[in-house]
Amino acid sequence: MTRNMTGAKMVVQALKDQGVDTVFGYPGGAVLPIYDEIFQQNDIRHILVRHEQGAVHAAEGYARSTGKVGVALVTSGPGATNAVTGLTDALLDSIPIVVISGQVPTFMIGSDAFQEADTVGITRPCTKHNWLAKDTAKLSETLHQAFHVARSGRPGPVLVDIPKDTQFASAGYTEPRAARVDHYQPQLKGDITEITELVELMEKAKRPVFYTGGGVINSGTAASQLLRELVESTDFPITSTLMGLGAYPASGKNWLGMLGMHGLYEANMAMHDCDLMINVGARFDDRITGLISAFSPKSKKAHIDIDPSSINKVIRVDVPIVGDVAHVLEDLLKVWKARGRKTNKEALQKWHAQIAEWKTVRCLDFTQEGPTIKPQYALERLEALTKDKDRYITTEVGQHQMWAAQYLGFEDPNRFMTSGGLGTMGYGFPASIGVQMAHPDGLVINVAGEASWLMNMQEMGTAVQFRLPVKQFILNNERLGMVRQWQELLHGERYSHSWSEALPDFVKLAEAFGAKGILCSDPKDLDDAIMEMINHDGPVIFDCLVEKHENCFPMIPSGKPHNEMLLGEASTQGAIEAGGAVLV
Amino acid sequence: MAALKIKKGSTSHSAYNLRPDFSDVEERHTLAVVVDNEPGVLARVVGLFSGRGYNIESLTVAEVDHTGHQSRITIVTTGTPQVIEQIKAQLGRIVPVHDVHDLTVEGPSVERELGLFKVAGEGEKRVEAMRMAEIFRANVVDTTLDSFVFEITGAPEKIDAFAELMRPLGLQEVARTGVAALSRGKL
Ligand SMILES: Cc1ncc(C[n+]2csc(CCOP(=O)(O)OP(=O)(O)O)c2C)c(N)n1
Ligand SMILES: [Mg+2]
């Protein structure tokens, strides 16, 4: 028996049926009927953000820390356009979210009505798929399809635009299991011949390396488990992109650290010199490859990815395997075991010796001396004082983000939420709110730069209103640090608009919002201050004044191969040639 | 922090001329894309091409299955083999896309296009235009005392050739449909 209900009620019903418990949103004229339904129920919590961009990033944070689909609700026109950055961010990082937007009534569409925007047109290139729901009879099925598309295959953002008259009209409700989703069913199992071919390469490889990415985390915890088993039993070294940190534990004995533009020396050298590269759920992003023509010249390359368009997009591979990481790794392990668990042990031993030698470079070493806190030291202390806690880290974008990836250790997946593909300043704070909603008892810390943090600082109101004890750990260098670094290295130290003047007093700012502010500028006070932050039961803005002109190393300058990393100030002279400047 | 010894004011640190170059030979491919005929589906396909910088030489679209609401989009595109592979994979990612066929590699196929040509002229030129049209098996679908509209179907090259011949004979306007294509033989 189908139940009759209004479109607005369908939205709430469909959310419940999809297992949603939290929605991040902001009301307006075109979504009032939905807000009226939200008011009259208690199963779904609505978190009122302070800007729609915040709603979408919060939904992303929720999704990434749980593996579930995140949901945001926004009004038409400006509400929808404010959601665009978050949608694009989720698209580039493959994060499953559903954004529901209100739209002017169908009979007014195209008339330049008040708060009308072509939301479906605007968001078409920044969603996996989107829908304009003009017919209440089809609305509930569309919503179920939206969840299906967001979470299936390579996850991503979707948007359902619902005109106001569709929300008011009534029709029969379609249950989730009755919704047609058959035509969108991405392939999960990998081709067994390709998998076997990879196993054969693994058996002979002298210098193998696993290069893993966000796909492992998106595939679910089983994928991380299988990856760990595979690494333990083959004894191959493993590195990961920014997006994949935590899939293999940072304390694991085969861990090389993050690779890429600001990756570790040993990781990038291993990528450059390997003879077998096994890409598991990563996408050969330009932050990873550096100069393509010199990328890992001596290796055979295998690539496991659920999205066929990722394969051969940037780097041509020898063994392409289309499938879900967990499914493929399971088969890979089976085949490898069935064939006698072979590896080239002798060669591997030499390979590990080589890696050990690279590690002696100690590329992350720094000296904390003098009265000023080094940002690396701040993170080293944060790590020491929080690593044993139930900790979740988000970041903003810039130097602090890279230092967080270098100096914090991630033992489990879904613990590190950062804007990788889009590099969205302003992501980390709202994301931390989403994470804290999903993990009320977790210690949620946003490692921020002062400039990024200001981009969505209005969410302080959200944190205070909903008593979310998120910790805003701001590495304040009074600079757009990453921009300044590039200007130093590539633009002759002409620091065009890369410093922040008139910064707020962050302690007073926290207090103005009714939260706690902590200022720390002396390395000697740092531990106590961090403990004070952790122990405070409520949101905290931690203003950590750090060295203003510190650079983030190692660094592979744009347009350079992996083995031409800059390791520190001394190595930067004349390192970046004309050509590199054109790249981003 | 130690200052770097990069020359101040030097332009050598802001040159804009680097682009990795891995071009092979460009190929022309005809793709048949079967899609759900829903609002915006053509915009998704066209937006993919413009957004990712792929070429469209021609594009035709019409609903071919009225009960199943499926349309067939025929796209002629050019690119290196790597780009062509990307285009197909990216098309396959669009949710309402059911199938992507590369007719250029999936065995022999037929390609047809329809063109309408308005040719104005008098005397010898008019007679010559008519004679050429007969050779090309073009039909006259409109005529006045000083003009014709010819309708011609065929492979795109044939229509190109016809256009070349008509140019000196008073060609005024051309409308072409773009390519429709099917593989030869049974499925
Ligand atoms: C929305 C947005 N605008 C501009 C940029 C370019 N950008 C990248 S890092 C950066 C500076 C960030 O400064 P801050 O947040 O203080 O971090 P820091 O690098 O100093 O640690 C800028 C402007 C960006 N990534 N995102
Ligand atoms: Mg800064």
Short mmCIF file of C-alpha atoms in Angstrom, two decimals, chain A residues 233-523:
data_model
loop_
_atom_site.label_atom_id
_atom_site.label_comp_id
_atom_site.label_asym_id
_atom_site.label_seq_id
_atom_site.Cartn_x
_atom_site.Cartn_y
_atom_site.Cartn_z
CA SER A 233 52.17 -10.73 3.92
CA THR A 234 54.06 -9.44 0.89
CA ASP A 235 56.32 -7.15 2.91
CA PHE A 236 56.13 -4.52 0.14
CA PRO A 237 56.64 -0.90 1.15
CA ILE A 238 53.64 1.38 0.97
CA THR A 239 53.06 5.09 0.48
CA SER A 240 49.84 7.04 0.21
CA THR A 241 48.40 10.24 -1.14
CA LEU A 242 47.01 12.91 1.15
CA MET A 243 43.55 11.44 0.61
CA GLY A 244 44.52 7.93 1.60
CA LEU A 245 46.26 8.60 4.90
CA GLY A 246 45.16 6.20 7.62
CA ALA A 247 44.24 3.30 5.35
CA TYR A 248 47.59 1.80 6.33
CA PRO A 249 48.75 2.80 9.83
CA ALA A 250 51.49 5.38 10.17
CA SER A 251 53.09 3.12 12.77
CA GLY A 252 53.19 0.18 10.36
CA LYS A 253 56.65 -1.12 9.59
CA ASN A 254 56.28 -0.83 5.80
CA TRP A 255 55.05 2.75 5.91
CA LEU A 256 56.99 5.25 3.81
CA GLY A 257 54.90 8.27 4.65
CA MET A 258 52.94 10.46 2.27
CA LEU A 259 54.21 10.99 -1.27
CA GLY A 260 53.88 13.85 -3.70
CA MET A 261 54.74 17.52 -3.90
CA HIS A 262 55.25 17.75 -0.14
CA GLY A 263 55.71 14.06 0.42
CA LEU A 264 58.56 12.34 2.19
CA TYR A 265 61.90 11.85 0.52
CA GLU A 266 61.82 8.08 0.93
CA ALA A 267 58.31 7.84 -0.49
CA ASN A 268 59.07 9.88 -3.57
CA MET A 269 62.40 8.15 -4.15
CA ALA A 270 60.71 4.77 -3.89
CA MET A 271 58.11 5.88 -6.41
CA HIS A 272 60.81 7.10 -8.76
CA ASP A 273 63.04 4.03 -8.54
CA CYS A 274 60.51 1.21 -8.17
CA ASP A 275 60.14 -1.52 -10.77
CA LEU A 276 56.53 -2.30 -9.89
CA MET A 277 54.04 0.38 -8.86
CA ILE A 278 50.71 -0.86 -7.57
CA ASN A 279 48.26 2.03 -7.55
CA VAL A 280 45.36 1.19 -5.28
CA GLY A 281 42.54 3.73 -5.49
CA ALA A 282 44.65 6.76 -6.34
CA ARG A 283 44.49 8.80 -9.53
CA PHE A 284 47.97 9.99 -10.56
CA ASP A 285 47.06 13.53 -9.61
CA ASP A 286 49.55 16.22 -10.66
CA ARG A 287 50.51 16.80 -7.01
CA ILE A 288 51.72 13.19 -7.08
CA THR A 289 53.33 12.73 -10.46
CA GLY A 290 55.38 15.88 -10.81
CA LEU A 291 56.89 15.96 -14.30
CA ILE A 292 54.96 13.29 -16.16
CA SER A 293 57.63 12.39 -18.67
CA ALA A 294 60.04 11.59 -15.82
CA PHE A 295 57.50 9.91 -13.57
CA SER A 296 58.77 6.57 -12.29
CA PRO A 297 60.55 5.74 -15.51
CA LYS A 298 61.66 2.20 -14.63
CA SER A 299 58.43 0.69 -13.39
CA LYS A 300 55.62 -1.49 -14.59
CA LYS A 301 52.42 0.06 -13.36
CA ALA A 302 49.19 -1.51 -12.20
CA HIS A 303 46.14 0.58 -11.40
CA ILE A 304 43.11 -0.51 -9.37
CA ASP A 305 40.25 1.95 -9.66
CA ILE A 306 36.47 1.75 -9.69
CA ASP A 307 36.30 4.56 -12.23
CA PRO A 308 37.46 3.49 -15.70
CA SER A 309 38.07 7.12 -16.63
CA SER A 310 40.84 7.34 -14.02
CA ILE A 311 42.80 4.68 -15.82
CA ASN A 312 45.24 5.95 -18.47
CA LYS A 313 43.98 9.49 -17.94
CA VAL A 314 47.35 10.84 -16.90
CA ILE A 315 49.76 7.94 -16.77
CA ARG A 316 49.58 4.94 -19.07
CA VAL A 317 49.54 1.76 -17.05
CA ASP A 318 50.45 -1.82 -17.90
CA VAL A 319 47.83 -3.60 -15.82
CA PRO A 320 44.50 -1.78 -15.53
CA ILE A 321 42.03 -3.27 -13.08
CA VAL A 322 38.55 -1.75 -12.95
CA GLY A 323 36.79 -2.59 -9.73
CA ASP A 324 36.13 -1.74 -6.11
CA VAL A 325 39.30 -1.79 -4.01
CA ALA A 326 37.98 -4.22 -1.39
CA HIS A 327 36.70 -6.65 -4.02
CA VAL A 328 39.90 -6.50 -6.03
CA LEU A 329 42.24 -6.80 -3.04
CA GLU A 330 40.30 -9.81 -1.81
CA ASP A 331 40.74 -11.56 -5.14
CA LEU A 332 44.32 -10.41 -5.40
CA LEU A 333 45.13 -11.95 -2.03
CA LYS A 334 43.33 -15.16 -2.95
CA VAL A 335 45.19 -15.58 -6.21
CA TRP A 336 48.53 -14.66 -4.66
CA LYS A 337 48.04 -17.15 -1.82
CA ALA A 338 46.80 -19.89 -4.13
CA ARG A 339 49.94 -19.51 -6.22
CA GLY A 340 52.12 -20.10 -3.19
CA ARG A 341 52.60 -16.63 -1.61
CA LYS A 342 55.67 -15.95 -3.69
CA THR A 343 57.78 -12.80 -3.59
CA ASN A 344 61.34 -12.13 -4.61
CA LYS A 345 62.64 -12.10 -1.03
CA GLU A 346 66.28 -11.54 -1.82
CA ALA A 347 65.63 -8.52 -3.99
CA LEU A 348 63.10 -7.20 -1.50
CA GLN A 349 65.71 -7.24 1.19
CA LYS A 350 67.98 -5.06 -0.93
CA TRP A 351 65.06 -2.78 -1.68
CA HIS A 352 64.31 -2.34 2.00
CA ALA A 353 67.97 -1.62 2.63
CA GLN A 354 67.86 1.08 -0.04
CA ILE A 355 64.75 2.56 1.55
CA ALA A 356 66.39 2.50 4.96
CA GLU A 357 69.24 4.48 3.48
CA TRP A 358 66.85 7.08 2.07
CA LYS A 359 65.23 7.32 5.48
CA THR A 360 68.55 8.38 7.00
CA VAL A 361 68.12 11.69 5.17
CA ARG A 362 65.51 12.40 7.87
CA CYS A 363 63.69 14.80 5.60
CA LEU A 364 61.27 16.03 8.26
CA ASP A 365 63.91 17.01 10.77
CA PHE A 366 63.78 20.55 12.06
CA THR A 367 65.25 22.38 15.00
CA GLN A 368 63.09 24.13 17.49
CA GLU A 369 65.26 26.86 18.92
CA GLY A 370 64.73 30.40 20.04
CA PRO A 371 61.60 32.00 21.41
CA THR A 372 59.36 31.38 18.40
CA ILE A 373 57.27 28.26 17.89
CA LYS A 374 58.05 26.38 14.71
CA PRO A 375 54.86 25.16 13.08
CA GLN A 376 56.38 21.69 12.79
CA TYR A 377 57.06 21.70 16.52
CA ALA A 378 53.48 22.74 17.27
CA LEU A 379 52.23 19.76 15.28
CA GLU A 380 54.78 17.40 16.78
CA ARG A 381 53.51 18.36 20.24
CA LEU A 382 49.88 18.15 19.15
CA GLU A 383 50.60 14.66 17.86
CA ALA A 384 52.32 13.59 21.06
CA LEU A 385 49.53 14.88 23.25
CA THR A 386 46.57 13.60 21.23
CA LYS A 387 47.65 10.46 19.39
CA ASP A 388 46.27 8.07 21.98
CA LYS A 389 42.91 9.76 22.03
CA ASP A 390 39.84 9.07 19.92
CA ARG A 391 41.04 11.77 17.57
CA TYR A 392 39.75 13.17 14.27
CA ILE A 393 41.69 15.77 12.32
CA THR A 394 40.42 18.17 9.71
CA THR A 395 42.53 20.83 8.03
CA GLU A 396 42.26 23.98 6.05
CA VAL A 397 44.47 24.51 3.02
CA GLY A 398 48.03 25.74 2.93
CA GLN A 399 51.34 25.00 4.57
CA HIS A 400 49.69 23.94 7.82
CA GLN A 401 47.76 21.30 5.86
CA MET A 402 50.93 19.78 4.48
CA TRP A 403 52.65 19.91 7.86
CA ALA A 404 49.62 18.19 9.40
CA ALA A 405 49.92 15.42 6.82
CA GLN A 406 53.66 15.12 7.51
CA TYR A 407 53.81 15.39 11.29
CA LEU A 408 50.58 13.77 12.45
CA GLY A 409 50.26 10.01 12.32
CA PHE A 410 47.04 8.39 11.19
CA GLU A 411 46.42 4.88 12.39
CA ASP A 412 42.95 4.34 10.98
CA PRO A 413 40.90 5.37 7.97
CA ASN A 414 38.22 8.08 8.23
CA ARG A 415 40.32 10.02 10.74
CA PHE A 416 41.81 12.66 8.44
CA MET A 417 39.48 14.98 6.56
CA THR A 418 41.16 17.48 4.26
CA SER A 419 40.38 19.19 0.99
CA GLY A 420 42.76 17.50 -1.43
CA GLY A 421 41.53 17.86 -4.98
CA LEU A 422 40.02 21.33 -4.83
CA GLY A 423 42.25 22.72 -2.07
CA THR A 424 39.41 24.71 -0.55
CA MET A 425 40.43 27.23 2.09
CA GLY A 426 37.53 27.39 4.53
CA TYR A 427 36.88 23.65 4.38
CA GLY A 428 38.31 22.55 7.70
CA PHE A 429 36.22 24.41 10.24
CA PRO A 430 32.77 23.43 8.95
CA ALA A 431 34.10 19.94 8.23
CA SER A 432 35.14 19.65 11.87
CA ILE A 433 31.56 20.50 12.85
CA GLY A 434 30.27 17.70 10.64
CA VAL A 435 32.77 15.28 12.12
CA GLN A 436 31.88 16.24 15.68
CA MET A 437 28.18 15.73 14.96
CA ALA A 438 28.94 12.21 13.81
CA HIS A 439 31.31 11.51 16.72
CA PRO A 440 30.01 13.42 19.74
CA ASP A 441 32.64 11.94 22.04
CA GLY A 442 35.58 12.21 19.68
CA LEU A 443 38.34 14.79 19.98
CA VAL A 444 37.91 16.78 16.78
CA ILE A 445 40.72 19.15 15.86
CA ASN A 446 40.88 21.43 12.85
CA VAL A 447 44.50 22.21 12.04
CA ALA A 448 44.11 25.63 10.41
CA GLY A 449 45.95 28.55 8.93
CA GLU A 450 44.71 31.93 10.08
CA ALA A 451 43.78 33.00 6.56
CA SER A 452 41.83 29.86 5.70
CA TRP A 453 40.10 29.83 9.03
CA LEU A 454 38.72 33.33 8.51
CA MET A 455 36.98 32.17 5.34
CA ASN A 456 34.29 30.32 7.27
CA MET A 457 34.74 31.69 10.78
CA GLN A 458 31.04 32.47 11.04
CA GLU A 459 30.52 28.77 11.83
CA MET A 460 31.74 29.57 15.33
CA GLY A 461 28.10 30.41 15.93
CA THR A 462 27.10 26.91 14.89
CA ALA A 463 29.71 25.30 17.15
CA VAL A 464 28.56 27.31 20.14
CA GLN A 465 24.84 26.90 19.49
CA PHE A 466 25.06 23.13 19.15
CA ARG A 467 27.69 22.75 21.89
CA LEU A 468 30.17 21.14 19.55
CA PRO A 469 33.56 21.07 21.29
CA VAL A 470 35.59 21.41 18.10
CA LYS A 471 39.16 22.58 18.58
CA GLN A 472 40.41 25.18 16.11
CA PHE A 473 44.17 24.81 16.19
CA ILE A 474 45.36 27.81 14.17
CA LEU A 475 48.98 27.91 13.09
CA ASN A 476 49.09 31.67 12.81
CA ASN A 477 51.96 32.89 10.64
CA GLU A 478 50.13 36.07 9.67
CA ARG A 479 50.78 35.03 6.12
CA LEU A 480 49.05 33.24 3.28
CA GLY A 481 51.95 30.96 3.93
CA MET A 482 51.76 28.65 0.97
CA VAL A 483 51.32 31.54 -1.42
CA ARG A 484 54.22 33.34 0.22
CA GLN A 485 56.38 30.23 -0.17
CA TRP A 486 55.67 30.04 -3.89
CA GLN A 487 56.35 33.72 -4.31
CA GLU A 488 59.64 33.27 -2.52
CA LEU A 489 60.67 30.35 -4.68
CA LEU A 490 59.12 31.24 -8.01
CA HIS A 491 58.50 34.96 -8.13
CA GLY A 492 61.70 36.49 -6.87
CA GLU A 493 60.49 37.09 -3.32
CA ARG A 494 57.93 39.59 -4.49
CA TYR A 495 55.32 39.01 -1.79
CA SER A 496 52.30 40.32 -3.59
CA HIS A 497 49.31 40.34 -1.23
CA SER A 498 50.30 37.26 0.69
CA TRP A 499 50.20 38.61 4.20
CA SER A 500 47.27 39.26 6.48
CA GLU A 501 47.06 42.63 8.10
CA ALA A 502 44.36 43.56 10.60
CA LEU A 503 43.99 40.03 11.85
CA PRO A 504 41.47 39.71 14.63
CA ASP A 505 42.42 39.04 18.22
CA PHE A 506 41.43 35.38 18.11
CA VAL A 507 40.99 35.09 21.86
CA LYS A 508 38.56 37.99 21.92
CA LEU A 509 36.89 36.60 18.83
CA ALA A 510 36.29 33.31 20.59
CA GLU A 511 34.91 35.13 23.58
CA ALA A 512 32.64 37.25 21.41
CA PHE A 513 31.06 34.03 20.20
CA GLY A 514 30.83 32.66 23.74
CA ALA A 515 33.68 30.21 23.28
CA LYS A 516 37.14 29.83 24.75
CA GLY A 517 40.22 31.38 23.23
CA ILE A 518 43.83 30.42 23.96
CA LEU A 519 46.88 32.31 22.79
CA CYS A 520 50.26 30.64 22.74
CA SER A 521 53.49 32.14 21.45
CA ASP A 522 56.20 30.60 23.61
CA PRO A 523 57.43 27.08 22.88
#
